[in-house]
Amino acid sequence: MFADRAKIYVRSGKGGDGHVSFRREKYVPNGGPDGGDGGHGGDVIFAVDEGLNTLIDFRHIRKYKAGDGEPGGKKNCRGKDGDDIVIRVPAGTVIKEAESGQVVTDMSGDNKRIVLLKGGKGGNGNQHYATSTMQAPKYAQPGQPAKELELVLELKVIADVGLVGFPNVGKSTFLSRVTNAKPKIANYHFTTLNPNLGVVDLDGTNGFVIADIPGLIEGASEGVGLGHEFLRHIERTKVIIHIVDAAGTEGRDPVQDIYAINKELEAYNPEIAGRPQVIAANKIDAIFDPKNSPVDAVRAEFEPKGIKVFPISAVSGQGVKELLYEVNEMLENIGEEPTVFEQEYFPDKQIPSFNDPYTVTYDEEANEYVVEGPRIEKMLGYTNLDSEKGFNFFQKFLKENGILEELEALGIEEGDTVRMYGLSFDYYK
């Protein structure tokens, strides 16, 4: 089964904590601080792999984590950086934030490799905080937290031309005749379960890429059958070849078939429905009464609307070359680059610090504001609050992490008490 959509979880690496230590050497009784810095966390990187054409691997592995940075050590030893994780996807994969559905990046065109989530920076060791007045700082900086995201990956085929039409109208046969693609061809509805791509080589032209979009049925735009999975593949195409069974070999009216498919395109995305379209009236080799050809009815209905109709036989090749040259001319007149989806979600600006969350609450009974969280507790353990520099360092941490802002949002006033893990402070601006 072709897989063109997957939901995964990604997390960058946490930065390693800075280290607190002091030189302890013979004949150096008052050695200075020598705590090393923490290593940086690994990045989450997405890269295009030209050898992939499905998202099937993501059905089996759904969690991807970069390595955490190691903490700093004694003797100014810096912690090792965490390993990056490189996630390989097919060209044309659109990466979206799962909850909002907003586009994070589109792995198309020149966008072959992107750092999606940066790892947390390593914390500074206590060597950085030594001054002439504070020669033995007993605090270091914790590493920055990891970032995490739930993502939806969608593969949207990159092709200049998309083939649409009901199942079993001859799209796969047409594609196999005009390109180097080798689709499986059988007389079943939904025989094509994945978009087949092929390159059309025409004398005197640059050629173009064509995709057989799997057969649509009425209700596809509402998700009936495999509607949404199939329809997303024509979002990039510039020209649509609408293939119809002109002979009506299954007893359907070709004119009504065209209207039905166009209605699904309009319901799914009106912009797609408005793209240039040409009709390939296929299976003319199965029309046994040329004087009353159904092709005439198709022409009478659609050519006055500016949609050209080409009678073809995908089996014998009759009329195919004329159709392809017309499509090539349409592409040259459009002359624009394939659709690339613009970024809507910016992880650096929108991701909160999921790791080591904190809470800011008001305890009515004690008439105190309470700040708690693993990172707060860790910072208190690192910081020497008895020194002025250490206290200022801790205050800066509270401000940079938005904790003071949250206290003010709860209505704290000067002189009120803030409690953090058994320690109480008076609040002053």
XYZ file of C-alpha atoms in Angstrom:
429
model
C 0.000 0.000 0.000
C 1.278 3.441 -0.928
C 1.799 5.646 2.134
C 1.555 9.376 1.557
C 0.665 10.671 5.012
C 2.197 10.054 8.424
C 2.127 11.566 11.906
C 5.363 11.650 13.901
C 6.889 13.145 17.050
C 10.283 14.888 16.910
C 12.450 16.267 19.704
C 15.748 18.102 19.599
C 18.472 17.453 22.175
C 18.625 19.178 25.558
C 21.690 21.298 26.272
C 24.091 19.891 28.880
C 24.305 21.663 32.247
C 27.297 23.764 33.154
C 29.518 22.349 35.909
C 30.486 23.784 39.304
C 34.008 22.846 40.445
C 37.266 24.406 41.684
C 40.921 23.651 41.030
C 42.337 21.308 43.633
C 46.068 20.970 43.111
C 49.045 20.557 45.389
C 50.571 23.905 46.319
C 47.464 25.722 44.964
C 45.286 25.940 48.089
C 42.828 28.484 46.654
C 42.337 27.321 43.093
C 39.805 29.241 41.028
C 36.610 27.922 39.386
C 37.172 25.391 36.613
C 33.675 24.100 35.843
C 33.284 23.299 32.145
C 30.406 24.213 29.849
C 27.688 21.776 28.850
C 27.533 20.474 25.292
C 24.864 21.615 22.868
C 21.864 19.388 22.178
C 21.525 17.758 18.771
C 19.385 19.266 15.991
C 16.427 17.684 14.203
C 17.212 17.833 10.468
C 14.993 16.888 7.524
C 16.665 15.970 4.231
C 15.332 14.954 0.817
C 16.277 11.437 -0.287
C 15.790 11.039 -4.042
C 15.623 7.268 -3.566
C 12.370 7.480 -1.574
C 8.905 7.842 -3.060
C 6.641 6.963 -0.125
C 6.348 7.709 3.592
C 5.969 4.023 4.457
C 8.939 4.000 6.868
C 7.098 6.429 9.147
C 4.342 3.866 9.687
C 6.796 1.806 11.738
C 8.898 4.466 13.502
C 6.959 7.425 14.874
C 9.340 8.989 17.421
C 12.580 10.715 16.463
C 14.893 12.205 19.105
C 18.237 13.948 18.754
C 20.952 13.336 21.367
C 21.210 15.432 24.542
C 24.345 17.449 25.252
C 26.561 16.077 28.015
C 27.131 18.165 31.170
C 30.412 19.997 31.639
C 33.173 18.503 33.788
C 36.052 19.497 36.011
C 39.215 21.168 34.719
C 37.242 23.285 32.237
C 36.196 20.164 30.312
C 33.339 20.921 27.933
C 30.564 18.367 27.610
C 30.170 16.514 24.316
C 27.521 17.831 21.924
C 24.475 15.643 21.333
C 24.174 13.837 17.993
C 21.930 15.386 15.343
C 19.150 13.235 13.924
C 18.627 13.361 10.142
C 15.141 12.334 8.981
C 15.015 11.454 5.288
C 11.848 12.112 3.275
C 10.836 11.978 -0.411
C 10.944 15.148 -2.508
C 7.571 16.872 -2.347
C 6.943 16.148 1.340
C 5.074 18.958 3.081
C 5.734 19.071 6.838
C 2.924 20.503 8.973
C 2.446 21.183 12.678
C -0.075 18.531 13.708
C -2.465 20.544 15.873
C -2.829 23.660 13.718
C -2.239 22.060 10.314
C 0.079 24.964 9.429
C 2.995 24.370 7.045
C 6.401 24.231 8.725
C 8.343 23.564 5.515
C 7.927 22.145 2.019
C 10.726 19.799 0.968
C 10.556 20.811 -2.699
C 12.653 22.695 -5.228
C 15.904 23.950 -3.710
C 14.817 23.050 -0.180
C 16.767 19.794 0.121
C 17.884 20.006 3.751
C 16.603 22.020 6.712
C 17.269 22.228 10.446
C 13.707 22.027 11.742
C 14.441 22.139 15.490
C 17.639 23.495 17.016
C 19.069 21.675 20.007
C 19.313 23.488 23.333
C 22.525 25.404 24.030
C 24.833 24.043 26.702
C 24.975 25.930 29.998
C 28.027 27.908 31.078
C 30.242 26.428 33.793
C 31.037 28.419 36.926
C 34.351 29.606 35.415
C 32.339 32.227 33.488
C 30.996 33.903 36.614
C 34.254 34.684 38.413
C 34.880 38.388 38.989
C 37.257 40.429 41.129
C 34.616 40.538 43.872
C 33.190 37.020 43.364
C 36.192 34.730 42.917
C 34.495 31.479 43.899
C 31.026 31.382 42.232
C 29.056 28.342 43.333
C 26.571 28.383 40.510
C 26.535 27.406 36.842
C 23.990 27.725 34.082
C 21.635 24.848 33.243
C 21.468 23.741 29.618
C 18.589 25.015 27.511
C 15.624 22.640 27.264
C 14.834 20.503 24.242
C 12.151 21.479 21.734
C 9.512 19.057 20.560
C 6.799 18.958 17.951
C 4.113 16.646 16.631
C 4.220 16.761 12.855
C 2.092 15.564 9.975
C 4.022 14.628 6.832
C 2.130 14.782 3.549
C 3.604 13.699 0.241
C 2.329 15.898 -2.574
C 3.649 14.666 -5.912
C 5.723 17.152 -7.913
C 4.513 17.061 -11.507
C 3.735 19.607 -14.219
C 0.660 17.745 -15.422
C -1.880 15.680 -13.526
C -4.156 13.036 -15.026
C -7.628 12.891 -13.521
C -10.680 10.844 -14.309
C -12.837 8.019 -13.024
C -11.235 4.656 -12.324
C -10.711 2.454 -15.346
C -10.812 5.192 -17.989
C -7.294 4.371 -19.210
C -5.044 6.753 -17.296
C -2.431 4.101 -16.502
C -2.435 2.887 -20.099
C -2.012 6.470 -21.320
C 0.860 7.099 -18.916
C 2.673 3.908 -19.915
C 2.412 4.893 -23.585
C 3.659 8.484 -23.289
C 6.313 8.146 -20.572
C 8.916 5.810 -19.151
C 6.628 4.939 -16.231
C 5.578 1.338 -15.803
C 2.301 1.387 -13.869
C 0.410 -1.781 -13.073
C -2.534 -1.980 -15.436
C -5.626 -4.043 -14.756
C -9.349 -3.767 -15.280
C -10.257 -3.049 -11.668
C -11.593 0.034 -9.993
C -8.872 1.581 -7.873
C -6.252 -0.581 -9.535
C -3.839 2.390 -9.177
C -3.207 2.994 -5.498
C -0.221 5.263 -5.835
C 0.556 8.232 -8.082
C 2.739 7.070 -10.945
C 5.167 9.672 -12.300
C 6.724 9.685 -15.734
C 8.695 12.056 -17.965
C 7.241 12.910 -21.376
C 9.954 13.411 -24.012
C 8.704 15.340 -27.045
C 10.855 16.221 -30.065
C 11.747 19.901 -30.076
C 10.629 20.502 -26.475
C 12.048 20.272 -22.966
C 9.464 17.665 -22.052
C 7.495 17.624 -18.808
C 6.612 15.479 -15.807
C 3.202 13.857 -15.759
C 1.449 12.074 -12.883
C -1.356 9.540 -13.015
C -3.473 10.537 -10.028
C -5.377 7.485 -8.764
C -8.999 7.138 -9.842
C -11.502 9.449 -8.219
C -15.080 8.669 -7.328
C -17.967 10.943 -6.477
C -17.650 12.077 -2.883
C -13.849 11.990 -3.013
C -13.589 15.605 -1.834
C -15.444 14.548 1.321
C -12.999 11.720 1.907
C -15.079 8.959 0.328
C -12.865 6.104 -0.812
C -9.292 7.372 -0.746
C -10.352 10.827 -1.886
C -8.240 13.183 0.193
C -5.154 10.995 -0.105
C -5.468 11.124 -3.892
C -6.567 14.710 -4.379
C -3.612 16.216 -2.518
C -1.309 14.990 -5.291
C -2.711 17.407 -7.883
C -2.123 20.486 -5.724
C 1.204 21.204 -7.450
C 0.201 20.520 -11.063
C -0.062 23.395 -13.551
C -2.195 21.664 -16.214
C -4.814 18.940 -15.833
C -5.493 16.291 -18.468
C -9.011 15.044 -17.858
C -9.263 11.533 -19.302
C -12.745 10.253 -19.987
C -14.065 6.982 -21.409
C -15.599 8.444 -24.579
C -16.909 5.052 -25.658
C -18.856 4.626 -22.433
C -17.653 1.025 -22.129
C -19.027 0.825 -18.573
C -22.346 2.398 -19.469
C -21.570 5.868 -18.101
C -22.128 9.205 -19.855
C -18.722 10.828 -20.579
C -20.143 14.363 -20.264
C -21.599 13.625 -16.834
C -18.319 11.950 -15.787
C -16.384 15.148 -16.566
C -18.820 17.282 -14.604
C -18.701 14.857 -11.667
C -14.889 14.903 -11.422
C -14.715 18.686 -11.828
C -17.252 19.021 -9.031
C -14.946 17.007 -6.743
C -11.989 19.204 -7.689
C -14.015 22.348 -6.987
C -15.166 21.020 -3.611
C -11.635 20.024 -2.608
C -9.830 23.155 -3.769
C -11.384 25.760 -6.129
C -7.920 26.968 -7.151
C -7.104 23.522 -8.572
C -10.423 23.358 -10.404
C -9.574 26.665 -12.083
C -6.287 25.476 -13.552
C -5.998 24.983 -17.339
C -7.596 21.738 -18.402
C -7.693 19.676 -21.571
C -9.974 16.693 -22.191
C -8.621 13.421 -23.565
C -11.612 11.520 -24.986
C -10.120 8.033 -24.692
C -11.069 4.610 -26.059
C -12.121 5.885 -29.514
C -10.958 2.486 -30.797
C -14.038 1.056 -29.025
C -16.490 3.428 -30.784
C -18.232 1.409 -33.504
C -20.483 4.134 -34.949
C -18.256 7.077 -36.013
C -21.281 8.987 -37.366
C -22.814 9.154 -33.879
C -19.587 9.481 -31.915
C -19.929 10.458 -28.233
C -16.834 12.628 -28.794
C -19.046 15.100 -30.673
C -21.247 15.504 -27.605
C -18.188 16.101 -25.399
C -16.865 18.706 -27.853
C -20.219 20.461 -28.107
C -20.433 20.699 -24.325
C -16.905 21.795 -23.385
C -15.156 23.480 -26.336
C -17.484 26.533 -26.165
C -16.163 26.884 -22.571
C -12.575 27.075 -23.802
C -11.636 23.463 -22.955
C -10.123 21.635 -25.927
C -11.126 18.024 -26.571
C -8.735 15.514 -28.147
C -10.055 12.102 -29.265
C -7.371 9.530 -28.460
C -6.725 5.834 -28.076
C -4.245 5.104 -25.310
C -4.034 1.532 -26.598
C -3.160 2.300 -30.247
C -1.603 5.743 -29.706
C -4.012 7.493 -32.079
C -4.260 11.245 -31.355
C -1.855 11.071 -28.402
C 0.981 13.117 -29.938
C -1.346 16.011 -30.834
C -2.617 16.085 -27.249
C 0.914 16.131 -25.781
C 2.055 19.026 -27.998
C -1.010 21.007 -26.949
C -0.223 20.363 -23.274
C 3.413 21.356 -23.797
C 2.297 24.656 -25.359
C -0.050 25.285 -22.425
C 2.830 24.745 -19.993
C 5.081 27.135 -21.923
C 2.388 29.813 -21.830
C 1.992 29.405 -18.079
C 5.745 29.390 -17.522
C 5.601 29.474 -13.732
C 7.397 27.374 -11.175
C 5.527 24.471 -9.544
C 3.554 25.302 -6.414
C 5.677 25.472 -3.271
C 3.778 25.792 -0.003
C 4.815 28.809 2.057
C 5.857 28.484 5.686
C 3.064 29.290 8.147
C 4.418 27.854 11.394
C 7.770 29.006 12.782
C 9.094 26.611 15.458
C 11.667 29.079 16.836
C 8.935 31.591 17.613
C 6.004 29.353 18.487
C 7.340 26.386 20.445
C 7.098 26.719 24.217
C 9.692 25.029 26.404
C 8.032 21.627 26.755
C 10.924 20.232 28.745
C 11.061 21.058 32.467
C 7.785 22.999 32.605
C 6.986 25.209 35.572
C 3.786 26.337 37.287
C 2.960 29.710 38.808
C -0.030 29.646 41.190
C -1.521 31.603 44.084
C -2.028 29.819 47.430
C -5.002 31.637 48.995
C -4.699 29.876 52.339
C -1.043 30.876 52.834
C -1.472 34.135 50.898
C 1.628 33.270 48.890
C 2.525 32.901 45.234
C 4.044 29.503 44.483
C 6.533 28.799 41.672
C 7.426 25.148 41.045
C 8.986 22.995 38.361
C 12.023 20.736 37.829
C 14.025 23.509 36.178
C 13.309 25.948 39.023
C 14.450 23.354 41.543
C 17.582 22.653 39.527
C 18.439 26.348 39.234
C 18.010 26.844 42.985
C 20.410 23.964 43.572
C 23.020 25.550 41.283
C 22.763 29.123 42.492
C 24.416 30.693 45.527
C 21.595 32.998 46.646
C 23.697 34.333 49.551
C 25.798 36.385 47.112
C 24.488 39.481 45.375
C 25.717 38.255 41.991
C 24.097 34.869 42.492
C 20.791 36.456 43.457
C 20.892 38.766 40.425
C 21.677 35.751 38.241
C 18.582 33.954 39.575
C 16.387 37.025 39.067
C 17.532 37.268 35.463
C 16.619 33.599 34.981
C 13.083 34.257 36.319
C 12.667 37.226 33.988
C 14.012 35.516 30.840
C 11.734 32.522 31.332
C 8.598 34.646 31.719
C 8.028 33.729 35.378
C 7.984 37.330 36.625
C 5.522 38.161 33.865
C 3.212 35.341 34.991
C 3.397 36.478 38.607
C 2.338 39.967 37.546
C -0.501 38.490 35.471
C -1.762 36.806 38.668
C -1.834 40.217 40.375
C 1.281 40.099 42.561
C 2.188 43.388 44.259
C 5.319 44.689 45.943
C 5.873 43.115 49.339
C 3.944 39.911 48.490
C 5.616 36.581 49.217
C 6.838 34.128 46.582
C 7.553 30.541 47.669
C 9.896 28.213 45.778
C 10.689 24.794 47.230
C 10.800 25.869 50.885
C 12.437 29.218 50.181
C 10.406 32.421 50.536
C 11.152 35.754 48.874
C 9.559 39.187 49.077
C 8.587 40.501 45.656
C 9.970 43.890 44.635
C 10.247 45.349 41.144
